[in-house]
């Protein structure tokens, strides 16, 4: 056991079985569940996390019935032939000395198909399909279906199940007055509303016996109007303990809630106080806390203070399967930290794609993206130490190649060095720390302040050349673009040039939003202060009202800002599916004017002349900041090509669209796997 993390690495005795530490790998749908040969890939995915030291793994949600599926072709476990597929997963995990539970999830009104059921016929605001209210017969049939799925999971070799009772899915829909408008024995009082989950737990325990883990994911803080009140949550927790659950996991928020709970701007461990509040109720069953816990230091602090008995980390296990082993070895500075960007995990899942990880493209591709030792070690020169170049250099060196990584800048990271300055994106510091240490551990020769030319590269006699020189900001053709008022986003984020009190930002892509947030927020980032953040978003730590909502305390913007785009579509439409709304709300709270359908006339001493809705206007601004896209910086690559020298082109230098670090890192990894 590591002296640094004695609580995190302490075993947890459940009576009939012992978990080797206090780390629960939280449930994540990966998309592998529905893919051809997906169970083989899932087996490799979960095995890697078991080998990495996780105490208990929970799978992505599996439906107990056809109507309970998340999508028409979603995963279901209700018959023996389906259970046989799962044996691939459980056997792989057990071979790695791990334990794994199957999550049983009935989508209820969140099901994305026309056959959905719920407590009442009340449509979710995030779903076009209206559910049918369940009949008494359907309720009892669903209870039996949960129990049957649990028994099949036991036969498939799972160590237990997690019953999904939070985040706004079916069980939660019965518990909350927001969605349960019934007037029979399943609605009204908390005693009636709690009948459904309690019947499920009792039915499961009767079917699986006493030596089987049952986790219940309890919605403790709903963050929606008409959500469960705190007393209801406490009543249910105590009743669940009596009904025979082994562990209670914390659920935070509904998917339709307008309070962010997992994006990168949410402070670390922002909601551990909720679990601590439940701990004060004298429950004997272990409680798990969750949401934005991404380092062993944060996890240890929670456990040491007695806020919870276990910590749940889902996305951090995508980012680094060896998280626990590295912590145990005293190497937390070598952990590839989850930055909570959602770009390759949740955004993919909501787009019906396979999940992965921006900082770890091997996640969910363990059988396909493989880094075998190279048959012949090569000397490889890499120009550009941004995301693509760093990733390639690490993976190529991992294979045994001798890698020289060169950059004209004085530090590694490329565009990550600007991203880390944005309020709410401080996690990029962790990514840069990881790459710095990884490059050193793999003995990559790093040359900074080292601009390269065709001649300098010729003189090195590299076996392979990789050009990852990134992007150049695009300068739009607007009259007066060279006016002193005009700055590029690099002038602001890299060079710290002074910016006035009234600002127009041209370009409302990801960079435009980042610059707007950077300029709007004054003082320390609200993401670094949990209490300030909770107050800003209107989260009541006393949970005095159902759902735990109160009026938000909006902060004064540092500047008057206009965020402009030529397109007539909604500003920010192309931002991430799970995080875009947070960015739009943040700017709205700061009073930023977001204007689509703008055409730019000229820039002069009066300000920015533009046309909006066929009306000419002049924005009397101190500065105009250009965030109008990027162009590939492939000049060096083109010069090499003209000289007949072959070089691989990756990252922004290949495709500059929206500074896509996800694509850049994956492209670097895939090239390294091939060489």
XYZ file of C-alpha atoms in Angstrom:
675
model
C 0.000 0.000 0.000
C 1.314 3.442 -0.927
C 2.065 5.626 2.085
C 0.709 8.566 0.102
C -2.771 7.075 -0.420
C -3.549 4.774 2.534
C -7.300 5.378 2.413
C -7.616 5.042 -1.356
C -5.751 1.738 -1.397
C -7.353 0.283 1.733
C -9.440 -2.874 1.123
C -13.217 -2.693 1.619
C -14.852 -5.663 3.326
C -18.416 -6.260 2.117
C -18.842 -9.279 4.381
C -19.040 -11.981 1.723
C -16.270 -10.511 -0.437
C -13.503 -7.925 -0.169
C -12.635 -5.202 -2.671
C -8.882 -4.645 -2.885
C -9.169 -0.850 -2.753
C -11.671 2.003 -2.663
C -11.671 2.770 -6.398
C -14.838 2.032 -8.341
C -14.585 2.389 -12.109
C -17.906 4.059 -12.831
C -20.290 3.008 -15.547
C -19.644 4.248 -19.089
C -21.409 3.212 -22.261
C -18.646 2.648 -24.819
C -20.544 1.702 -27.978
C -18.661 -1.606 -28.053
C -21.743 -3.221 -26.544
C -23.473 -3.028 -29.937
C -20.496 -3.530 -32.296
C -19.614 -6.678 -34.196
C -17.058 -8.553 -32.061
C -17.726 -5.875 -29.481
C -17.570 -8.248 -26.535
C -14.018 -9.309 -27.460
C -13.037 -5.652 -27.587
C -14.860 -4.962 -24.312
C -13.031 -7.848 -22.693
C -9.691 -6.291 -23.617
C -10.893 -2.852 -22.480
C -12.039 -4.001 -19.045
C -9.121 -6.394 -18.598
C -6.684 -3.495 -19.024
C -8.447 -1.590 -16.228
C -8.500 -4.662 -13.972
C -4.772 -5.144 -14.580
C -4.385 -1.458 -13.775
C -5.566 -2.094 -10.231
C -9.196 -0.905 -10.095
C -11.032 -2.320 -7.072
C -14.422 -2.763 -8.757
C -15.570 -2.155 -12.333
C -19.123 -1.306 -13.396
C -20.071 -1.846 -17.039
C -22.053 0.462 -19.263
C -25.810 0.293 -18.870
C -27.550 -2.855 -20.155
C -31.345 -2.900 -20.549
C -33.487 -5.551 -18.847
C -36.238 -5.300 -21.500
C -36.730 -4.351 -25.140
C -38.661 -1.207 -24.237
C -35.972 -0.256 -21.742
C -33.215 -0.043 -24.345
C -31.536 3.327 -24.782
C -31.847 3.015 -28.556
C -33.563 0.565 -30.930
C -30.424 -1.577 -31.196
C -29.137 -0.951 -27.684
C -27.776 -3.697 -25.465
C -30.118 -5.973 -23.551
C -29.639 -8.945 -21.242
C -32.746 -11.046 -20.861
C -31.874 -14.527 -22.167
C -29.136 -17.137 -21.840
C -27.543 -16.702 -25.269
C -26.896 -13.035 -24.460
C -25.345 -14.029 -21.126
C -22.837 -16.306 -22.877
C -21.350 -13.306 -24.711
C -20.749 -11.570 -21.390
C -18.568 -14.447 -20.197
C -15.800 -13.106 -22.441
C -15.792 -9.939 -20.336
C -16.080 -11.488 -16.881
C -13.438 -14.141 -17.529
C -10.979 -11.542 -18.824
C -11.484 -9.384 -15.744
C -11.177 -12.315 -13.347
C -7.982 -13.463 -15.058
C -6.598 -10.045 -14.155
C -7.685 -10.461 -10.507
C -10.469 -7.918 -10.894
C -14.130 -7.716 -9.940
C -16.892 -6.460 -12.208
C -20.583 -5.602 -11.909
C -23.125 -5.275 -14.692
C -25.152 -2.073 -14.648
C -28.856 -2.660 -15.291
C -30.360 0.438 -16.851
C -33.937 0.934 -18.029
C -34.015 4.159 -20.010
C -37.658 5.009 -19.362
C -38.549 8.267 -21.120
C -34.901 8.758 -22.135
C -35.217 5.844 -24.569
C -34.616 7.101 -28.089
C -37.379 5.091 -29.738
C -41.205 5.219 -29.909
C -41.798 2.279 -27.551
C -40.627 3.999 -24.381
C -42.367 3.673 -21.022
C -42.281 5.809 -17.903
C -44.076 6.375 -14.624
C -46.305 8.893 -16.438
C -46.828 9.929 -20.040
C -44.555 12.971 -19.747
C -42.072 13.682 -22.530
C -38.467 14.551 -21.696
C -37.246 17.923 -23.017
C -34.210 16.221 -24.562
C -36.127 13.498 -26.415
C -38.679 13.731 -29.267
C -40.494 10.548 -28.176
C -43.283 10.703 -25.610
C -43.453 7.650 -23.328
C -46.542 5.700 -22.344
C -47.439 5.468 -18.674
C -46.715 1.984 -17.348
C -49.621 -0.190 -16.306
C -49.619 -2.133 -13.040
C -48.845 -5.260 -15.018
C -45.934 -3.588 -16.833
C -44.489 -2.321 -13.551
C -44.509 -5.790 -12.011
C -43.155 -7.283 -15.233
C -40.288 -4.771 -15.202
C -39.464 -5.634 -11.585
C -39.205 -9.285 -12.607
C -37.139 -8.341 -15.654
C -34.568 -6.562 -13.458
C -34.324 -9.651 -11.269
C -33.988 -11.938 -14.281
C -31.211 -9.786 -15.753
C -29.384 -9.833 -12.413
C -29.596 -13.639 -12.289
C -28.329 -13.893 -15.866
C -25.476 -11.556 -14.944
C -24.612 -13.863 -12.062
C -24.614 -16.861 -14.424
C -22.396 -14.893 -16.839
C -19.805 -14.560 -14.088
C -20.388 -11.020 -12.889
C -19.586 -10.317 -9.245
C -22.681 -8.171 -8.906
C -24.960 -5.626 -10.516
C -25.505 -1.908 -10.263
C -29.136 -0.819 -10.484
C -29.306 2.558 -12.205
C -31.671 4.657 -10.111
C -30.427 8.138 -10.952
C -29.652 10.618 -13.751
C -33.312 10.740 -14.790
C -33.709 7.147 -16.048
C -36.812 5.003 -15.371
C -36.364 4.319 -11.652
C -35.588 7.992 -11.085
C -38.733 8.843 -13.057
C -40.794 6.910 -10.510
C -39.041 8.568 -7.577
C -39.401 12.180 -8.690
C -42.603 14.242 -8.647
C -41.256 15.892 -11.797
C -42.118 12.773 -13.781
C -44.354 10.701 -11.511
C -47.894 12.098 -11.720
C -49.569 8.821 -10.785
C -52.547 8.582 -8.417
C -52.284 4.864 -7.669
C -50.086 2.924 -5.256
C -46.951 3.802 -7.263
C -47.313 7.589 -7.005
C -47.895 10.390 -4.536
C -46.063 9.839 -1.240
C -42.389 8.870 -1.133
C -43.464 5.537 0.331
C -45.456 4.855 -2.840
C -42.860 6.254 -5.246
C -40.110 4.231 -3.577
C -42.071 0.971 -3.968
C -40.669 0.462 -7.470
C -36.921 0.565 -6.687
C -37.395 -1.311 -3.425
C -39.372 -4.052 -5.177
C -36.545 -4.336 -7.723
C -33.836 -4.658 -5.069
C -35.816 -7.221 -3.059
C -36.569 -9.259 -6.196
C -32.899 -9.218 -7.216
C -31.698 -10.233 -3.758
C -34.202 -13.103 -3.691
C -32.917 -14.369 -7.060
C -29.151 -13.995 -6.586
C -28.720 -14.882 -2.914
C -26.658 -13.129 -0.274
C -23.167 -13.484 -1.798
C -23.627 -11.122 -4.728
C -22.890 -7.399 -4.881
C -25.882 -5.132 -5.424
C -25.061 -1.459 -5.943
C -27.862 1.075 -6.144
C -27.132 4.361 -7.926
C -29.212 6.755 -5.827
C -30.130 10.207 -7.102
C -29.065 12.393 -4.178
C -29.062 15.791 -5.901
C -31.397 16.088 -8.888
C -30.708 19.675 -10.056
C -34.111 19.898 -11.769
C -37.332 21.575 -10.723
C -39.746 19.262 -8.879
C -36.870 16.893 -8.208
C -36.682 14.661 -5.147
C -36.283 16.491 -1.870
C -33.482 15.595 0.525
C -35.734 13.842 3.026
C -36.982 11.571 0.229
C -33.414 10.638 -0.702
C -32.601 9.842 2.925
C -35.773 7.747 3.290
C -34.870 5.771 0.166
C -31.241 5.243 1.204
C -32.295 3.753 4.544
C -34.961 1.611 2.885
C -32.440 0.350 0.318
C -30.053 -0.632 3.100
C -32.862 -2.580 4.745
C -33.754 -4.222 1.412
C -30.264 -5.667 1.044
C -28.060 -3.443 -1.135
C -24.304 -3.872 -0.700
C -23.235 -0.372 -1.775
C -24.997 2.920 -2.497
C -23.478 4.993 -5.287
C -24.154 8.715 -5.617
C -26.069 10.053 -8.602
C -25.820 13.772 -9.401
C -28.214 15.607 -11.705
C -30.443 14.535 -14.571
C -29.408 14.559 -18.209
C -31.931 17.334 -18.789
C -30.606 19.466 -15.901
C -29.251 22.884 -16.775
C -26.452 22.664 -14.222
C -23.166 21.209 -15.524
C -21.985 18.213 -13.514
C -19.097 16.617 -15.411
C -17.592 19.050 -17.937
C -14.091 20.385 -17.414
C -15.264 23.708 -15.957
C -16.875 21.848 -13.039
C -14.454 22.007 -10.072
C -12.805 18.804 -8.977
C -14.948 16.848 -6.491
C -17.594 19.559 -6.744
C -20.287 17.257 -5.386
C -18.532 15.122 -2.758
C -20.351 17.182 -0.096
C -23.611 15.525 -1.200
C -22.321 12.056 -0.313
C -20.879 13.465 2.929
C -24.336 14.818 3.777
C -25.780 11.319 3.302
C -22.957 9.800 5.388
C -24.208 11.875 8.317
C -27.462 9.877 8.278
C -25.798 6.920 9.993
C -26.006 4.412 7.142
C -23.934 1.272 7.587
C -23.762 0.422 3.888
C -20.684 1.869 2.074
C -21.320 5.094 0.153
C -19.587 5.990 -3.099
C -19.018 9.588 -4.192
C -18.550 10.663 -7.775
C -18.135 13.389 -10.417
C -14.913 15.172 -11.412
C -12.557 13.151 -9.252
C -9.525 12.717 -11.485
C -6.390 12.488 -9.335
C -5.416 10.169 -6.481
C -4.757 13.231 -4.331
C -8.359 14.425 -4.669
C -9.695 10.912 -4.075
C -7.514 10.407 -1.001
C -8.640 13.720 0.443
C -12.301 12.742 0.128
C -11.778 9.389 1.834
C -9.466 10.758 4.529
C -12.064 13.378 5.491
C -14.782 10.730 5.775
C -16.971 12.170 3.020
C -17.355 8.728 1.415
C -16.242 5.101 1.650
C -15.310 4.748 -2.038
C -14.721 7.033 -4.997
C -16.121 6.479 -8.464
C -13.984 7.447 -11.433
C -15.181 6.645 -14.933
C -13.498 8.855 -17.527
C -10.171 8.873 -15.604
C -10.003 5.145 -16.329
C -10.434 5.874 -20.027
C -7.545 8.319 -19.841
C -5.215 5.960 -17.978
C -6.004 2.284 -17.316
C -3.023 2.120 -14.927
C -4.298 4.960 -12.715
C -4.447 2.862 -9.528
C -1.161 1.031 -10.054
C 0.654 4.307 -10.675
C -0.833 5.795 -7.523
C 0.197 2.705 -5.536
C 3.728 2.979 -6.908
C 3.986 6.633 -5.868
C 3.934 7.763 -9.497
C 0.848 9.961 -9.617
C 2.805 12.465 -11.709
C 2.910 9.789 -14.440
C -0.896 9.446 -14.616
C -2.476 10.546 -17.892
C -5.113 12.730 -16.272
C -8.673 12.991 -17.563
C -9.329 16.601 -18.600
C -13.138 16.107 -18.668
C -13.400 17.423 -22.231
C -16.045 14.814 -23.235
C -14.950 15.133 -26.867
C -14.074 11.497 -27.530
C -16.160 9.790 -24.843
C -19.631 11.184 -24.155
C -19.861 13.244 -27.337
C -19.113 10.074 -29.329
C -21.696 8.019 -27.451
C -24.415 10.607 -28.054
C -23.514 10.521 -31.750
C -23.782 6.695 -31.830
C -20.004 6.351 -32.218
C -17.568 4.264 -30.228
C -16.226 6.046 -27.165
C -12.527 6.661 -26.722
C -10.415 9.366 -25.060
C -8.801 12.540 -26.356
C -5.649 12.045 -24.279
C -5.616 8.240 -24.699
C -6.728 7.151 -28.172
C -6.054 3.519 -27.274
C -9.097 3.502 -24.964
C -11.719 1.099 -26.422
C -9.243 0.308 -29.222
C -7.024 -2.034 -27.188
C -7.232 -4.795 -29.813
C -6.801 -2.482 -32.811
C -4.390 0.305 -31.867
C -1.433 -1.784 -30.755
C 2.145 -0.626 -30.190
C 4.332 -3.678 -30.733
C 8.086 -3.374 -30.443
C 9.436 -2.358 -33.849
C 11.269 -5.050 -35.799
C 13.890 -2.446 -36.709
C 14.517 0.620 -34.568
C 14.607 3.819 -36.628
C 15.901 7.307 -35.969
C 12.860 9.543 -36.389
C 12.781 13.328 -36.482
C 9.574 15.069 -35.392
C 9.130 18.775 -36.064
C 6.484 20.319 -33.825
C 5.856 19.534 -30.144
C 2.127 20.202 -30.111
C -0.476 17.506 -29.412
C 0.178 15.499 -32.597
C 3.963 15.678 -32.364
C 4.084 14.848 -28.655
C 1.724 11.900 -29.053
C 3.615 10.478 -32.011
C 6.966 10.895 -30.270
C 5.788 9.043 -27.163
C 4.174 6.128 -28.978
C 7.066 5.779 -31.439
C 9.616 5.779 -28.612
C 7.466 3.241 -26.762
C 7.956 0.930 -29.756
C 11.717 1.278 -29.483
C 12.429 3.975 -32.066
C 15.003 6.689 -31.380
C 12.981 9.905 -31.537
C 14.131 13.520 -31.752
C 11.334 16.020 -31.040
C 12.043 19.575 -32.186
C 10.117 22.839 -31.808
C 10.836 26.498 -32.409
C 9.018 27.392 -29.181
C 10.550 27.374 -25.731
C 8.073 24.838 -24.337
C 6.183 21.761 -25.452
C 2.429 21.734 -25.970
C 1.638 23.960 -28.940
C -1.971 25.154 -28.747
C -2.445 23.410 -25.364
C -0.440 26.273 -23.858
C -3.185 28.683 -24.863
C -6.042 26.370 -23.915
C -4.734 26.034 -20.347
C -5.224 29.786 -19.823
C -8.975 29.630 -20.444
C -11.077 29.704 -17.261
C -12.363 26.193 -16.704
C -9.684 24.554 -18.846
C -6.953 24.409 -16.237
C -6.811 20.611 -16.634
C -4.605 21.126 -19.696
C -1.770 21.801 -17.249
C -2.077 18.120 -16.298
C -1.831 16.963 -19.906
C 1.327 18.995 -20.412
C 2.789 17.604 -17.175
C 2.017 14.069 -18.347
C 3.645 14.526 -21.749
C 6.711 16.214 -20.257
C 7.304 13.256 -17.953
C 6.425 10.682 -20.590
C 8.885 12.132 -23.082
C 11.606 12.065 -20.418
C 10.824 8.498 -19.323
C 10.959 7.276 -22.928
C 14.254 9.125 -23.518
C 12.915 11.201 -26.384
C 15.543 13.767 -27.305
C 13.810 17.120 -26.902
C 15.116 20.195 -28.689
C 13.293 23.439 -27.912
C 14.037 26.900 -29.313
C 15.097 24.929 -32.382
C 13.432 26.088 -35.636
C 14.059 23.690 -38.498
C 14.820 24.093 -42.194
C 15.166 21.680 -45.072
C 18.942 21.931 -44.730
C 18.992 21.292 -40.975
C 16.810 18.222 -41.400
C 18.897 16.937 -44.329
C 22.016 17.127 -42.185
C 20.453 14.884 -39.526
C 19.983 11.855 -41.804
C 16.749 10.715 -40.157
C 15.194 7.410 -41.275
C 11.727 9.001 -41.041
C 10.508 12.571 -40.792
C 7.240 13.641 -39.214
C 5.995 17.186 -39.657
C 3.561 18.380 -36.977
C 4.021 22.129 -37.269
C 0.435 22.987 -36.380
C -1.568 25.895 -37.715
C -1.483 29.582 -38.543
C -4.429 31.790 -37.563
C -6.467 32.785 -40.602
C -6.711 36.488 -41.356
C -10.067 37.360 -42.975
C -10.230 39.780 -45.884
C -11.811 42.783 -44.174
C -10.951 46.389 -44.976
C -8.841 47.829 -42.171
C -7.731 44.429 -40.904
C -4.309 45.950 -40.138
C -5.800 48.656 -37.898
C -4.139 48.985 -34.446
C -7.438 47.918 -32.822
C -7.103 44.473 -34.369
C -5.523 41.607 -32.431
C -5.309 37.882 -33.127
C -6.192 35.343 -30.452
C -2.469 34.585 -30.180
C -1.815 38.245 -29.343
C -4.245 37.834 -26.453
C -3.534 34.315 -25.151
C 0.156 33.965 -25.992
C 1.566 37.470 -26.001
C -0.628 39.032 -23.282
C -1.286 42.195 -25.271
C -3.611 44.609 -23.464
C -7.299 44.425 -24.380
C -9.798 47.258 -23.895
C -13.147 47.283 -22.116
C -15.275 46.886 -25.244
C -14.386 44.002 -27.540
C -15.714 42.444 -30.743
C -14.641 38.875 -31.460
C -14.799 37.779 -35.092
C -15.427 34.045 -35.242
C -17.593 32.002 -32.885
C -16.005 28.577 -33.087
C -14.274 26.934 -30.165
C -11.475 29.513 -30.102
C -13.917 32.419 -30.218
C -15.785 31.012 -27.223
C -12.516 30.414 -25.359
C -11.325 33.986 -25.933
C -14.722 35.365 -24.907
C -14.609 33.420 -21.636
C -10.996 34.464 -21.039
C -11.882 38.133 -21.474
C -15.220 38.033 -19.667
C -14.085 36.467 -16.410
C -12.218 38.731 -14.010
C -9.934 37.495 -11.292
C -9.305 33.821 -10.415
C -11.230 31.197 -12.365
C -14.548 30.267 -10.749
C -13.718 26.639 -11.610
C -10.998 26.686 -8.949
C -13.405 27.580 -6.127
C -16.115 24.982 -5.403
C -18.332 27.131 -3.229
C -18.137 30.090 -5.598
C -18.918 27.817 -8.544
C -21.927 26.228 -6.805
C -23.277 29.680 -5.922
C -22.774 30.893 -9.488
C -24.762 27.991 -10.957
C -27.456 28.083 -8.294
C -26.763 24.856 -6.395
C -27.986 24.887 -2.797
C -25.737 22.886 -0.471
C -28.541 22.733 2.065
C -30.861 21.157 -0.547
C -33.668 23.152 1.028
C -35.841 22.914 -2.076
C -36.646 19.801 -4.180
C -33.849 19.327 -6.697
C -31.375 21.446 -4.716
C -31.761 24.570 -6.858
C -31.589 28.197 -5.839
C -31.058 31.519 -7.620
C -27.599 31.706 -9.158
C -25.198 34.461 -8.141
C -24.038 35.794 -11.476
C -20.732 37.603 -11.578
C -19.972 40.882 -13.278
C -18.222 40.563 -16.614
C -14.826 42.202 -16.903
C -15.696 43.599 -20.337
C -18.492 44.292 -22.776
C -18.131 41.646 -25.478
C -19.728 40.856 -28.823
C -19.143 37.339 -30.235
C -19.841 37.395 -33.964
C -20.142 34.892 -36.782
C -21.007 35.026 -40.472
C -23.163 31.886 -40.405
C -26.856 32.353 -39.708
C -27.023 29.176 -37.585
C -27.127 29.286 -33.794
C -23.906 30.624 -32.312
C -21.940 27.707 -30.877
C -23.961 25.085 -32.743
C -20.821 23.097 -33.620
C -19.459 22.955 -30.091
C -19.471 19.606 -28.278
C -22.893 18.047 -27.758
C -22.442 17.621 -24.011
C -20.480 20.813 -23.301
C -21.586 23.385 -25.879
C -24.647 24.441 -23.886
C -22.433 25.123 -20.856
C -20.221 27.492 -22.860
C -23.246 29.300 -24.289
C -24.821 29.644 -20.843
C -21.569 30.886 -19.337
C -21.239 33.652 -21.913
C -24.904 34.508 -21.574
C -24.453 34.865 -17.803
C -21.633 37.315 -18.478
C -23.857 39.326 -20.808
C -21.885 38.506 -23.956
C -23.834 39.428 -27.085
C -23.768 36.432 -29.481
C -24.716 37.508 -32.997
C -25.089 35.180 -36.019
C -25.544 36.295 -39.631
C -23.050 39.139 -39.492
C -21.148 40.492 -42.492
C -18.101 42.643 -41.859
C -17.658 45.917 -43.751
C -14.504 47.532 -42.342
C -12.506 48.383 -39.238
C -11.443 51.960 -38.506
C -11.102 54.456 -35.669
C -14.862 54.361 -35.104
C -14.823 50.611 -34.509
C -16.153 47.601 -36.399
C -18.581 48.398 -39.203
C -20.890 45.496 -39.930
C -24.245 44.523 -41.347
C -26.730 42.513 -39.275
C -30.220 41.648 -40.534
C -29.608 43.970 -43.475
C -28.991 46.855 -41.065
C -25.689 48.733 -41.000
C -24.182 49.097 -37.530
C -20.972 50.304 -35.966
C -19.680 48.637 -32.830
C -17.686 51.249 -30.943
C -15.100 48.847 -29.587
C -11.587 49.238 -28.272
C -10.401 46.042 -29.908
C -11.384 43.573 -32.611
C -10.025 40.091 -31.952
C -9.654 37.632 -34.801
C -10.734 34.050 -34.114
C -11.675 33.388 -37.732
C -10.295 29.907 -38.142
C -6.912 28.435 -38.954
C -4.846 27.333 -41.905
C -2.410 24.415 -41.948
C 1.183 25.466 -41.338
C 2.653 23.079 -43.879
C 5.318 25.316 -45.400
C 8.226 23.173 -44.175
C 6.527 19.990 -45.324
C 5.957 21.502 -48.774
C 9.593 22.585 -49.012
C 10.719 19.075 -48.124
C 8.343 17.624 -50.706
C 9.661 20.012 -53.352
C 13.173 18.760 -52.546
C 12.015 15.163 -53.020
C 12.220 14.368 -49.319
C 9.284 12.334 -48.001
C 7.813 13.386 -44.674
C 4.669 12.342 -42.828
C 2.233 15.191 -42.166
C 0.031 15.056 -39.050
C -2.071 17.236 -36.764
C -3.094 20.796 -37.556
C -0.451 20.969 -40.277
C -2.491 18.310 -42.066
C -6.041 19.463 -41.222
C -6.492 22.725 -39.315
C -10.222 22.523 -38.574
C -11.065 23.842 -35.104
C -7.697 22.902 -33.597
C -8.876 19.333 -33.182
C -6.571 17.891 -30.514
C -8.621 14.681 -30.442
C -7.890 13.990 -34.102
C -4.293 15.209 -33.828
C -3.379 12.882 -30.961
C -5.105 9.910 -32.564
C -3.396 10.609 -35.888
C -0.027 10.717 -34.153
C -0.762 7.442 -32.372
C -1.938 5.681 -35.533
C 1.152 6.755 -37.471
C 3.408 5.504 -34.660
C 1.581 2.158 -34.657
C 2.291 1.772 -38.386
C 5.992 2.662 -38.381
